[in-house]
Amino acid sequence: MAWFDSGVVNILSSILVVIISLYYFSVKTYNYWKNRGVKYAKPVPLFGNIMQTIFRKKSNIINQLEIYSMYPDEKYVGMFMFRTPMLMIRDPQLVHCILSKDFVHFYDRGITIDERLDLLSLHLVNLRGQQWKSLRSKLTPAFSSGKLKMMCSQLDECAAVLSDYLELKEESQDIQEIMAKFATDVIGSCAFGLQFNSLKDPNSQFRKMGRDVFKPSFRFLFKLLARTFHPSLPYYLKLKAFSPDVENFFLNFVKDTMDERVLNNIERKDFIQILIEMQKEESIASRKNTKENSIVLSDQVLASNAFVFFLAGFETTSSTMSFFLLEMAVNPSIQEAVRNEIVKALEKHDGNLNYETIKDLPYMEMAISETMRKYPIATSLMRECTQTYQETQSSLVIEKDTKVLIPVFALHHDPLYFPDPDKFIPERFSPENKSKIVQGTYLPFGDGPRICIGMRFAMMEMKFAFCKILPKFEFTLSDRMVYPVVFKKGSLLLAPEDGIWLNVRRRDMETVP
């Protein structure tokens, strides 16, 4: 009996030691900001300040707004993602320094990748240092004014298909799903030279892949948690960012498309062609023994960048278009003003919808800008300190490898910078008011050297679509739509809880491009 009692005591003692050790491990970083004299949000053991967002009790933007509002007089607030200390930046001047002025200290996004595990991770969003710089310079020509002009006819065709699709649908529609299909077709045409037919084909494989990638998943969050224990743990646990089906689909799609073009000597003015030319140039440089500290353009790298171009090109743009049309429905006078501007621009250009026409739409651009202020799809930006940084206006020292979070949604909704932030007011972005916007407070595409490379393409795509459908259709709120919008919990990007439902009615009198 004594032996039994002794054994039980030993087991219980071991369990207690394990529990205490795990607890110590989970909280041992939580004095980081206190030791540096930085005010911070009180963390929960192991989960830091993100437990409620992980378990979908609270949306990410609400969580960030609460932390942002804790210390309104501070330029920055400490927080924790699991056990990792992060610094939330509240001061616009410091935001500008981090993204632009002192970019050399914050070169990277702080994303850890393992190309052995995540086969589609070697793209422009994730890459660091010189590899990112080299790839960015090679991809930039794909978005020149000349290249964009050549895509106008394809955008016009896709927008015409969208208009025809709306013509055939019932009055109440999930506009978000429709815009996602449209944006998918645009990427297919302009980036890959293919007809994805997402609007016409309800079983489109590309639309299915888009849904799967952005579906809220505990797998991604569990991967982040595992990394807090050890950077290599996700690899050994095989915690992939995306499912094998998604990876294999894009790896095979890009390889097959490129092989077909090379084999049949096909050339098109699109993103895939840019990748093919980049690979050819690297091959020539290699034969000449030219050495450059840049990323090797393997099939995996090319597939990764085609993949991220597809994702960035359809999700963010389609969501912005959906929120724009929602605000048009809520604000019929603004909808009419945008519509009238389109009609006048088309009359000026003899009914032609082209590159010059969309440059004559200043009020539409103001309304799109206000949409991106009120509904920034990427609700925050992440940077990692690559060189220890001394903030010039205080004693703050941001140490190397520290993660920095810029709360885009919170800045866009701070009444100090945008009075009545919940109101939709396009005039904020009029020529006379735009110059008054405080630098570092409006960041729908990011800022600085890592600003979104496809931002001009996205604006062009949206304008073509609106020019086709607004003269022809009137948008009003459906009974199914909850407004103000309730945002989805567990989503990495800004998304409504149950789609964006609008009534779409054909107008009696219209000028149709």
mmCIF file with all atom_site columns, C-alpha atoms in Angstrom, residues 278-468:
data_model
loop_
_atom_site.group_PDB
_atom_site.id
_atom_site.type_symbol
_atom_site.label_atom_id
_atom_site.label_alt_id
_atom_site.label_comp_id
_atom_site.label_asym_id
_atom_site.label_entity_id
_atom_site.label_seq_id
_atom_site.pdbx_PDB_ins_code
_atom_site.Cartn_x
_atom_site.Cartn_y
_atom_site.Cartn_z
_atom_site.occupancy
_atom_site.B_iso_or_equiv
_atom_site.pdbx_formal_charge
_atom_site.auth_seq_id
_atom_site.auth_comp_id
_atom_site.auth_asym_id
_atom_site.auth_atom_id
_atom_site.pdbx_PDB_model_num
ATOM 1   C CA . MET A 1 278 ? 11.935  35.888 -66.639 1.00 0.00 ? 278 MET A CA 1
ATOM 2   C CA . GLN A 1 279 ? 12.914  32.222 -66.616 1.00 0.00 ? 279 GLN A CA 1
ATOM 3   C CA . LYS A 1 280 ? 14.499  32.509 -70.082 1.00 0.00 ? 280 LYS A CA 1
ATOM 4   C CA . GLU A 1 281 ? 16.547  35.540 -69.052 1.00 0.00 ? 281 GLU A CA 1
ATOM 5   C CA . GLU A 1 282 ? 17.784  33.763 -65.927 1.00 0.00 ? 282 GLU A CA 1
ATOM 6   C CA . SER A 1 283 ? 18.805  30.756 -68.001 1.00 0.00 ? 283 SER A CA 1
ATOM 7   C CA . ILE A 1 284 ? 20.860  32.976 -70.338 1.00 0.00 ? 284 ILE A CA 1
ATOM 8   C CA . ALA A 1 285 ? 22.479  34.759 -67.407 1.00 0.00 ? 285 ALA A CA 1
ATOM 9   C CA . SER A 1 286 ? 23.366  31.403 -65.861 1.00 0.00 ? 286 SER A CA 1
ATOM 10  C CA . ARG A 1 287 ? 25.089  30.231 -69.059 1.00 0.00 ? 287 ARG A CA 1
ATOM 11  C CA . LYS A 1 288 ? 27.140  33.425 -69.037 1.00 0.00 ? 288 LYS A CA 1
ATOM 12  C CA . ASN A 1 289 ? 28.146  32.685 -65.441 1.00 0.00 ? 289 ASN A CA 1
ATOM 13  C CA . THR A 1 290 ? 26.471  35.888 -64.303 1.00 0.00 ? 290 THR A CA 1
ATOM 14  C CA . LYS A 1 291 ? 26.123  35.812 -60.537 1.00 0.00 ? 291 LYS A CA 1
ATOM 15  C CA . GLU A 1 292 ? 23.379  37.718 -58.824 1.00 0.00 ? 292 GLU A CA 1
ATOM 16  C CA . ASN A 1 293 ? 22.127  37.533 -55.268 1.00 0.00 ? 293 ASN A CA 1
ATOM 17  C CA . SER A 1 294 ? 18.574  36.765 -56.312 1.00 0.00 ? 294 SER A CA 1
ATOM 18  C CA . ILE A 1 295 ? 16.011  34.010 -56.121 1.00 0.00 ? 295 ILE A CA 1
ATOM 19  C CA . VAL A 1 296 ? 16.303  31.089 -58.541 1.00 0.00 ? 296 VAL A CA 1
ATOM 20  C CA . LEU A 1 297 ? 13.260  31.075 -60.797 1.00 0.00 ? 297 LEU A CA 1
ATOM 21  C CA . SER A 1 298 ? 12.340  27.411 -60.444 1.00 0.00 ? 298 SER A CA 1
ATOM 22  C CA . ASP A 1 299 ? 8.973   26.011 -61.486 1.00 0.00 ? 299 ASP A CA 1
ATOM 23  C CA . GLN A 1 300 ? 7.987   26.148 -57.805 1.00 0.00 ? 300 GLN A CA 1
ATOM 24  C CA . VAL A 1 301 ? 8.791   29.877 -57.600 1.00 0.00 ? 301 VAL A CA 1
ATOM 25  C CA . LEU A 1 302 ? 6.857   30.621 -60.785 1.00 0.00 ? 302 LEU A CA 1
ATOM 26  C CA . ALA A 1 303 ? 3.854   28.592 -59.628 1.00 0.00 ? 303 ALA A CA 1
ATOM 27  C CA . SER A 1 304 ? 3.951   30.324 -56.232 1.00 0.00 ? 304 SER A CA 1
ATOM 28  C CA . ASN A 1 305 ? 3.785   33.770 -57.835 1.00 0.00 ? 305 ASN A CA 1
ATOM 29  C CA . ALA A 1 306 ? 1.042   32.778 -60.249 1.00 0.00 ? 306 ALA A CA 1
ATOM 30  C CA . PHE A 1 307 ? -0.856  31.433 -57.250 1.00 0.00 ? 307 PHE A CA 1
ATOM 31  C CA . VAL A 1 308 ? -0.520  34.613 -55.161 1.00 0.00 ? 308 VAL A CA 1
ATOM 32  C CA . PHE A 1 309 ? -1.399  36.756 -58.180 1.00 0.00 ? 309 PHE A CA 1
ATOM 33  C CA . PHE A 1 310 ? -4.581  34.734 -58.556 1.00 0.00 ? 310 PHE A CA 1
ATOM 34  C CA . LEU A 1 311 ? -5.471  35.071 -54.872 1.00 0.00 ? 311 LEU A CA 1
ATOM 35  C CA . ALA A 1 312 ? -4.638  38.766 -54.548 1.00 0.00 ? 312 ALA A CA 1
ATOM 36  C CA . GLY A 1 313 ? -6.288  39.504 -57.853 1.00 0.00 ? 313 GLY A CA 1
ATOM 37  C CA . PHE A 1 314 ? -9.694  38.071 -57.105 1.00 0.00 ? 314 PHE A CA 1
ATOM 38  C CA . GLU A 1 315 ? -10.393 38.142 -53.366 1.00 0.00 ? 315 GLU A CA 1
ATOM 39  C CA . THR A 1 316 ? -9.420  41.700 -52.446 1.00 0.00 ? 316 THR A CA 1
ATOM 40  C CA . THR A 1 317 ? -10.783 43.236 -55.649 1.00 0.00 ? 317 THR A CA 1
ATOM 41  C CA . SER A 1 318 ? -14.073 41.342 -55.640 1.00 0.00 ? 318 SER A CA 1
ATOM 42  C CA . SER A 1 319 ? -14.703 42.186 -51.981 1.00 0.00 ? 319 SER A CA 1
ATOM 43  C CA . THR A 1 320 ? -14.003 45.867 -52.584 1.00 0.00 ? 320 THR A CA 1
ATOM 44  C CA . MET A 1 321 ? -16.392 45.866 -55.556 1.00 0.00 ? 321 MET A CA 1
ATOM 45  C CA . SER A 1 322 ? -19.076 44.216 -53.420 1.00 0.00 ? 322 SER A CA 1
ATOM 46  C CA . PHE A 1 323 ? -18.733 46.770 -50.616 1.00 0.00 ? 323 PHE A CA 1
ATOM 47  C CA . PHE A 1 324 ? -18.778 49.582 -53.216 1.00 0.00 ? 324 PHE A CA 1
ATOM 48  C CA . LEU A 1 325 ? -22.089 48.358 -54.653 1.00 0.00 ? 325 LEU A CA 1
ATOM 49  C CA . LEU A 1 326 ? -23.454 47.934 -51.130 1.00 0.00 ? 326 LEU A CA 1
ATOM 50  C CA . GLU A 1 327 ? -22.739 51.600 -50.399 1.00 0.00 ? 327 GLU A CA 1
ATOM 51  C CA . MET A 1 328 ? -24.266 52.572 -53.734 1.00 0.00 ? 328 MET A CA 1
ATOM 52  C CA . ALA A 1 329 ? -27.429 50.760 -52.658 1.00 0.00 ? 329 ALA A CA 1
ATOM 53  C CA . VAL A 1 330 ? -27.431 52.471 -49.247 1.00 0.00 ? 330 VAL A CA 1
ATOM 54  C CA . ASN A 1 331 ? -26.692 55.894 -50.784 1.00 0.00 ? 331 ASN A CA 1
ATOM 55  C CA . PRO A 1 332 ? -28.841 56.221 -53.939 1.00 0.00 ? 332 PRO A CA 1
ATOM 56  C CA . SER A 1 333 ? -27.839 59.858 -54.532 1.00 0.00 ? 333 SER A CA 1
ATOM 57  C CA . ILE A 1 334 ? -24.173 58.815 -54.691 1.00 0.00 ? 334 ILE A CA 1
ATOM 58  C CA . GLN A 1 335 ? -25.087 55.918 -56.977 1.00 0.00 ? 335 GLN A CA 1
ATOM 59  C CA . GLU A 1 336 ? -26.848 58.336 -59.310 1.00 0.00 ? 336 GLU A CA 1
ATOM 60  C CA . ALA A 1 337 ? -23.897 60.745 -59.268 1.00 0.00 ? 337 ALA A CA 1
ATOM 61  C CA . VAL A 1 338 ? -21.487 57.950 -60.227 1.00 0.00 ? 338 VAL A CA 1
ATOM 62  C CA . ARG A 1 339 ? -23.873 56.747 -62.921 1.00 0.00 ? 339 ARG A CA 1
ATOM 63  C CA . ASN A 1 340 ? -24.212 60.238 -64.432 1.00 0.00 ? 340 ASN A CA 1
ATOM 64  C CA . GLU A 1 341 ? -20.442 60.628 -64.498 1.00 0.00 ? 341 GLU A CA 1
ATOM 65  C CA . ILE A 1 342 ? -20.099 57.336 -66.376 1.00 0.00 ? 342 ILE A CA 1
ATOM 66  C CA . VAL A 1 343 ? -22.690 58.380 -68.971 1.00 0.00 ? 343 VAL A CA 1
ATOM 67  C CA . LYS A 1 344 ? -20.946 61.726 -69.550 1.00 0.00 ? 344 LYS A CA 1
ATOM 68  C CA . ALA A 1 345 ? -17.527 60.081 -69.854 1.00 0.00 ? 345 ALA A CA 1
ATOM 69  C CA . LEU A 1 346 ? -18.869 57.618 -72.411 1.00 0.00 ? 346 LEU A CA 1
ATOM 70  C CA . GLU A 1 347 ? -20.485 60.416 -74.413 1.00 0.00 ? 347 GLU A CA 1
ATOM 71  C CA . LYS A 1 348 ? -17.186 62.310 -74.371 1.00 0.00 ? 348 LYS A CA 1
ATOM 72  C CA . HIS A 1 349 ? -15.394 59.261 -75.795 1.00 0.00 ? 349 HIS A CA 1
ATOM 73  C CA . ASP A 1 350 ? -18.042 58.437 -78.419 1.00 0.00 ? 350 ASP A CA 1
ATOM 74  C CA . GLY A 1 351 ? -19.422 55.501 -76.420 1.00 0.00 ? 351 GLY A CA 1
ATOM 75  C CA . ASN A 1 352 ? -16.046 53.754 -76.219 1.00 0.00 ? 352 ASN A CA 1
ATOM 76  C CA . LEU A 1 353 ? -15.033 52.188 -72.934 1.00 0.00 ? 353 LEU A CA 1
ATOM 77  C CA . ASN A 1 354 ? -11.241 52.244 -72.884 1.00 0.00 ? 354 ASN A CA 1
ATOM 78  C CA . TYR A 1 355 ? -8.179  53.390 -70.936 1.00 0.00 ? 355 TYR A CA 1
ATOM 79  C CA . GLU A 1 356 ? -8.888  57.068 -71.622 1.00 0.00 ? 356 GLU A CA 1
ATOM 80  C CA . THR A 1 357 ? -12.549 56.753 -70.610 1.00 0.00 ? 357 THR A CA 1
ATOM 81  C CA . ILE A 1 358 ? -11.816 55.396 -67.150 1.00 0.00 ? 358 ILE A CA 1
ATOM 82  C CA . LYS A 1 359 ? -9.338  58.218 -66.537 1.00 0.00 ? 359 LYS A CA 1
ATOM 83  C CA . ASP A 1 360 ? -12.296 60.629 -66.799 1.00 0.00 ? 360 ASP A CA 1
ATOM 84  C CA . LEU A 1 361 ? -14.097 59.282 -63.719 1.00 0.00 ? 361 LEU A CA 1
ATOM 85  C CA . PRO A 1 362 ? -12.846 61.345 -60.743 1.00 0.00 ? 362 PRO A CA 1
ATOM 86  C CA . TYR A 1 363 ? -16.008 60.970 -58.659 1.00 0.00 ? 363 TYR A CA 1
ATOM 87  C CA . MET A 1 364 ? -16.075 57.196 -59.127 1.00 0.00 ? 364 MET A CA 1
ATOM 88  C CA . GLU A 1 365 ? -12.448 57.074 -57.994 1.00 0.00 ? 365 GLU A CA 1
ATOM 89  C CA . MET A 1 366 ? -13.374 59.115 -54.918 1.00 0.00 ? 366 MET A CA 1
ATOM 90  C CA . ALA A 1 367 ? -16.166 56.642 -54.130 1.00 0.00 ? 367 ALA A CA 1
ATOM 91  C CA . ILE A 1 368 ? -13.860 53.642 -54.617 1.00 0.00 ? 368 ILE A CA 1
ATOM 92  C CA . SER A 1 369 ? -11.258 55.280 -52.352 1.00 0.00 ? 369 SER A CA 1
ATOM 93  C CA . GLU A 1 370 ? -13.888 55.861 -49.673 1.00 0.00 ? 370 GLU A CA 1
ATOM 94  C CA . THR A 1 371 ? -14.994 52.225 -50.011 1.00 0.00 ? 371 THR A CA 1
ATOM 95  C CA . MET A 1 372 ? -11.424 51.091 -49.368 1.00 0.00 ? 372 MET A CA 1
ATOM 96  C CA . ARG A 1 373 ? -11.211 53.419 -46.365 1.00 0.00 ? 373 ARG A CA 1
ATOM 97  C CA . LYS A 1 374 ? -14.391 52.116 -44.794 1.00 0.00 ? 374 LYS A CA 1
ATOM 98  C CA . TYR A 1 375 ? -13.774 48.498 -45.783 1.00 0.00 ? 375 TYR A CA 1
ATOM 99  C CA . PRO A 1 376 ? -10.023 47.803 -46.041 1.00 0.00 ? 376 PRO A CA 1
ATOM 100 C CA . ILE A 1 377 ? -9.908  44.143 -47.038 1.00 0.00 ? 377 ILE A CA 1
ATOM 101 C CA . ALA A 1 378 ? -6.441  43.674 -45.507 1.00 0.00 ? 378 ALA A CA 1
ATOM 102 C CA . THR A 1 379 ? -7.291  44.939 -42.030 1.00 0.00 ? 379 THR A CA 1
ATOM 103 C CA . SER A 1 380 ? -3.682  45.177 -40.854 1.00 0.00 ? 380 SER A CA 1
ATOM 104 C CA . LEU A 1 381 ? -0.111  45.171 -42.150 1.00 0.00 ? 381 LEU A CA 1
ATOM 105 C CA . MET A 1 382 ? 2.750   43.221 -40.635 1.00 0.00 ? 382 MET A CA 1
ATOM 106 C CA . ARG A 1 383 ? 6.432   44.101 -40.674 1.00 0.00 ? 383 ARG A CA 1
ATOM 107 C CA . GLU A 1 384 ? 9.492   42.641 -38.990 1.00 0.00 ? 384 GLU A CA 1
ATOM 108 C CA . CYS A 1 385 ? 12.348  44.773 -37.707 1.00 0.00 ? 385 CYS A CA 1
ATOM 109 C CA . THR A 1 386 ? 15.399  43.711 -39.738 1.00 0.00 ? 386 THR A CA 1
ATOM 110 C CA . GLN A 1 387 ? 17.797  46.183 -38.063 1.00 0.00 ? 387 GLN A CA 1
ATOM 111 C CA . THR A 1 388 ? 17.440  47.516 -34.514 1.00 0.00 ? 388 THR A CA 1
ATOM 112 C CA . TYR A 1 389 ? 15.537  50.803 -34.787 1.00 0.00 ? 389 TYR A CA 1
ATOM 113 C CA . GLN A 1 390 ? 15.642  53.894 -32.562 1.00 0.00 ? 390 GLN A CA 1
ATOM 114 C CA . GLU A 1 391 ? 12.444  55.926 -32.764 1.00 0.00 ? 391 GLU A CA 1
ATOM 115 C CA . THR A 1 392 ? 13.502  59.554 -33.129 1.00 0.00 ? 392 THR A CA 1
ATOM 116 C CA . GLN A 1 393 ? 10.696  61.168 -31.127 1.00 0.00 ? 393 GLN A CA 1
ATOM 117 C CA . SER A 1 394 ? 10.934  58.933 -28.035 1.00 0.00 ? 394 SER A CA 1
ATOM 118 C CA . SER A 1 395 ? 13.145  56.476 -26.197 1.00 0.00 ? 395 SER A CA 1
ATOM 119 C CA . LEU A 1 396 ? 11.580  53.514 -27.978 1.00 0.00 ? 396 LEU A CA 1
ATOM 120 C CA . VAL A 1 397 ? 14.022  50.987 -29.381 1.00 0.00 ? 397 VAL A CA 1
ATOM 121 C CA . ILE A 1 398 ? 12.512  48.316 -31.634 1.00 0.00 ? 398 ILE A CA 1
ATOM 122 C CA . GLU A 1 399 ? 14.866  45.372 -31.458 1.00 0.00 ? 399 GLU A CA 1
ATOM 123 C CA . LYS A 1 400 ? 15.835  43.232 -34.429 1.00 0.00 ? 400 LYS A CA 1
ATOM 124 C CA . ASP A 1 401 ? 13.298  40.454 -35.218 1.00 0.00 ? 401 ASP A CA 1
ATOM 125 C CA . THR A 1 402 ? 10.472  42.268 -33.381 1.00 0.00 ? 402 THR A CA 1
ATOM 126 C CA . LYS A 1 403 ? 7.104   41.965 -35.152 1.00 0.00 ? 403 LYS A CA 1
ATOM 127 C CA . VAL A 1 404 ? 5.291   45.240 -35.856 1.00 0.00 ? 404 VAL A CA 1
ATOM 128 C CA . LEU A 1 405 ? 1.555   45.459 -36.573 1.00 0.00 ? 405 LEU A CA 1
ATOM 129 C CA . ILE A 1 406 ? -0.055  48.423 -38.343 1.00 0.00 ? 406 ILE A CA 1
ATOM 130 C CA . PRO A 1 407 ? -3.827  48.385 -37.644 1.00 0.00 ? 407 PRO A CA 1
ATOM 131 C CA . VAL A 1 408 ? -5.196  49.600 -40.985 1.00 0.00 ? 408 VAL A CA 1
ATOM 132 C CA . PHE A 1 409 ? -8.879  49.195 -40.109 1.00 0.00 ? 409 PHE A CA 1
ATOM 133 C CA . ALA A 1 410 ? -8.436  51.044 -36.800 1.00 0.00 ? 410 ALA A CA 1
ATOM 134 C CA . LEU A 1 411 ? -6.572  53.930 -38.453 1.00 0.00 ? 411 LEU A CA 1
ATOM 135 C CA . HIS A 1 412 ? -9.205  54.173 -41.203 1.00 0.00 ? 412 HIS A CA 1
ATOM 136 C CA . HIS A 1 413 ? -11.917 54.396 -38.539 1.00 0.00 ? 413 HIS A CA 1
ATOM 137 C CA . ASP A 1 414 ? -10.217 56.775 -36.130 1.00 0.00 ? 414 ASP A CA 1
ATOM 138 C CA . PRO A 1 415 ? -12.408 59.919 -35.938 1.00 0.00 ? 415 PRO A CA 1
ATOM 139 C CA . LEU A 1 416 ? -9.257  61.925 -35.280 1.00 0.00 ? 416 LEU A CA 1
ATOM 140 C CA . TYR A 1 417 ? -8.255  61.362 -38.912 1.00 0.00 ? 417 TYR A CA 1
ATOM 141 C CA . PHE A 1 418 ? -11.613 60.634 -40.556 1.00 0.00 ? 418 PHE A CA 1
ATOM 142 C CA . PRO A 1 419 ? -14.552 62.401 -38.825 1.00 0.00 ? 419 PRO A CA 1
ATOM 143 C CA . ASP A 1 420 ? -17.777 60.332 -38.760 1.00 0.00 ? 420 ASP A CA 1
ATOM 144 C CA . PRO A 1 421 ? -15.791 57.260 -39.849 1.00 0.00 ? 421 PRO A CA 1
ATOM 145 C CA . ASP A 1 422 ? -18.848 55.034 -40.223 1.00 0.00 ? 422 ASP A CA 1
ATOM 146 C CA . LYS A 1 423 ? -20.404 57.395 -42.777 1.00 0.00 ? 423 LYS A CA 1
ATOM 147 C CA . PHE A 1 424 ? -19.716 56.904 -46.483 1.00 0.00 ? 424 PHE A CA 1
ATOM 148 C CA . ILE A 1 425 ? -18.399 60.264 -47.729 1.00 0.00 ? 425 ILE A CA 1
ATOM 149 C CA . PRO A 1 426 ? -16.587 60.164 -51.112 1.00 0.00 ? 426 PRO A CA 1
ATOM 150 C CA . GLU A 1 427 ? -15.764 63.887 -50.782 1.00 0.00 ? 427 GLU A CA 1
ATOM 151 C CA . ARG A 1 428 ? -13.037 62.953 -48.288 1.00 0.00 ? 428 ARG A CA 1
ATOM 152 C CA . PHE A 1 429 ? -11.006 62.121 -51.390 1.00 0.00 ? 429 PHE A CA 1
ATOM 153 C CA . SER A 1 430 ? -11.807 65.186 -53.495 1.00 0.00 ? 430 SER A CA 1
ATOM 154 C CA . PRO A 1 431 ? -8.719  67.030 -54.827 1.00 0.00 ? 431 PRO A CA 1
ATOM 155 C CA . GLU A 1 432 ? -9.060  69.753 -52.186 1.00 0.00 ? 432 GLU A CA 1
ATOM 156 C CA . ASN A 1 433 ? -9.529  67.262 -49.300 1.00 0.00 ? 433 ASN A CA 1
ATOM 157 C CA . LYS A 1 434 ? -7.225  64.452 -50.364 1.00 0.00 ? 434 LYS A CA 1
ATOM 158 C CA . SER A 1 435 ? -4.123  66.508 -49.653 1.00 0.00 ? 435 SER A CA 1
ATOM 159 C CA . LYS A 1 436 ? -5.337  67.011 -46.074 1.00 0.00 ? 436 LYS A CA 1
ATOM 160 C CA . ILE A 1 437 ? -5.362  63.292 -45.269 1.00 0.00 ? 437 ILE A CA 1
ATOM 161 C CA . VAL A 1 438 ? -2.683  62.617 -42.677 1.00 0.00 ? 438 VAL A CA 1
ATOM 162 C CA . GLN A 1 439 ? 0.157   60.545 -44.108 1.00 0.00 ? 439 GLN A CA 1
ATOM 163 C CA . GLY A 1 440 ? 0.137   57.072 -42.617 1.00 0.00 ? 440 GLY A CA 1
ATOM 164 C CA . THR A 1 441 ? -3.613  56.917 -41.944 1.00 0.00 ? 441 THR A CA 1
ATOM 165 C CA . TYR A 1 442 ? -4.901  55.673 -45.315 1.00 0.00 ? 442 TYR A CA 1
ATOM 166 C CA . LEU A 1 443 ? -3.352  52.350 -46.355 1.00 0.00 ? 443 LEU A CA 1
ATOM 167 C CA . PRO A 1 444 ? -5.707  50.208 -48.469 1.00 0.00 ? 444 PRO A CA 1
ATOM 168 C CA . PHE A 1 445 ? -2.806  48.981 -50.620 1.00 0.00 ? 445 PHE A CA 1
ATOM 169 C CA . GLY A 1 446 ? -0.089  49.363 -47.991 1.00 0.00 ? 446 GLY A CA 1
ATOM 170 C CA . ASP A 1 447 ? 2.649   51.923 -48.613 1.00 0.00 ? 447 ASP A CA 1
ATOM 171 C CA . GLY A 1 448 ? 6.330   52.246 -49.386 1.00 0.00 ? 448 GLY A CA 1
ATOM 172 C CA . PRO A 1 449 ? 8.445   49.808 -51.436 1.00 0.00 ? 449 PRO A CA 1
ATOM 173 C CA . ARG A 1 450 ? 6.189   46.874 -50.520 1.00 0.00 ? 450 ARG A CA 1
ATOM 174 C CA . ILE A 1 451 ? 2.986   48.602 -51.628 1.00 0.00 ? 451 ILE A CA 1
ATOM 175 C CA . CYS A 1 452 ? 0.649   46.310 -53.591 1.00 0.00 ? 452 CYS A CA 1
ATOM 176 C CA . ILE A 1 453 ? 2.221   45.765 -57.010 1.00 0.00 ? 453 ILE A CA 1
ATOM 177 C CA . GLY A 1 454 ? -1.168  45.282 -58.705 1.00 0.00 ? 454 GLY A CA 1
ATOM 178 C CA . MET A 1 455 ? -2.988  48.301 -57.313 1.00 0.00 ? 455 MET A CA 1
ATOM 179 C CA . ARG A 1 456 ? -3.398  50.117 -60.665 1.00 0.00 ? 456 ARG A CA 1
ATOM 180 C CA . PHE A 1 457 ? -4.678  46.941 -62.300 1.00 0.00 ? 457 PHE A CA 1
ATOM 181 C CA . ALA A 1 458 ? -7.227  46.488 -59.510 1.00 0.00 ? 458 ALA A CA 1
ATOM 182 C CA . MET A 1 459 ? -8.514  50.058 -59.906 1.00 0.00 ? 459 MET A CA 1
ATOM 183 C CA . MET A 1 460 ? -8.799  49.603 -63.648 1.00 0.00 ? 460 MET A CA 1
ATOM 184 C CA . GLU A 1 461 ? -10.683 46.318 -63.289 1.00 0.00 ? 461 GLU A CA 1
ATOM 185 C CA . MET A 1 462 ? -13.217 47.843 -60.899 1.00 0.00 ? 462 MET A CA 1
ATOM 186 C CA . LYS A 1 463 ? -13.843 50.862 -63.096 1.00 0.00 ? 463 LYS A CA 1
ATOM 187 C CA . PHE A 1 464 ? -14.471 48.746 -66.191 1.00 0.00 ? 464 PHE A CA 1
ATOM 188 C CA . ALA A 1 465 ? -17.025 46.639 -64.317 1.00 0.00 ? 465 ALA A CA 1
ATOM 189 C CA . PHE A 1 466 ? -18.867 49.626 -62.846 1.00 0.00 ? 466 PHE A CA 1
ATOM 190 C CA . CYS A 1 467 ? -18.960 51.378 -66.228 1.00 0.00 ? 467 CYS A CA 1
ATOM 191 C CA . LYS A 1 468 ? -20.715 48.356 -67.691 1.00 0.00 ? 468 LYS A CA 1
#
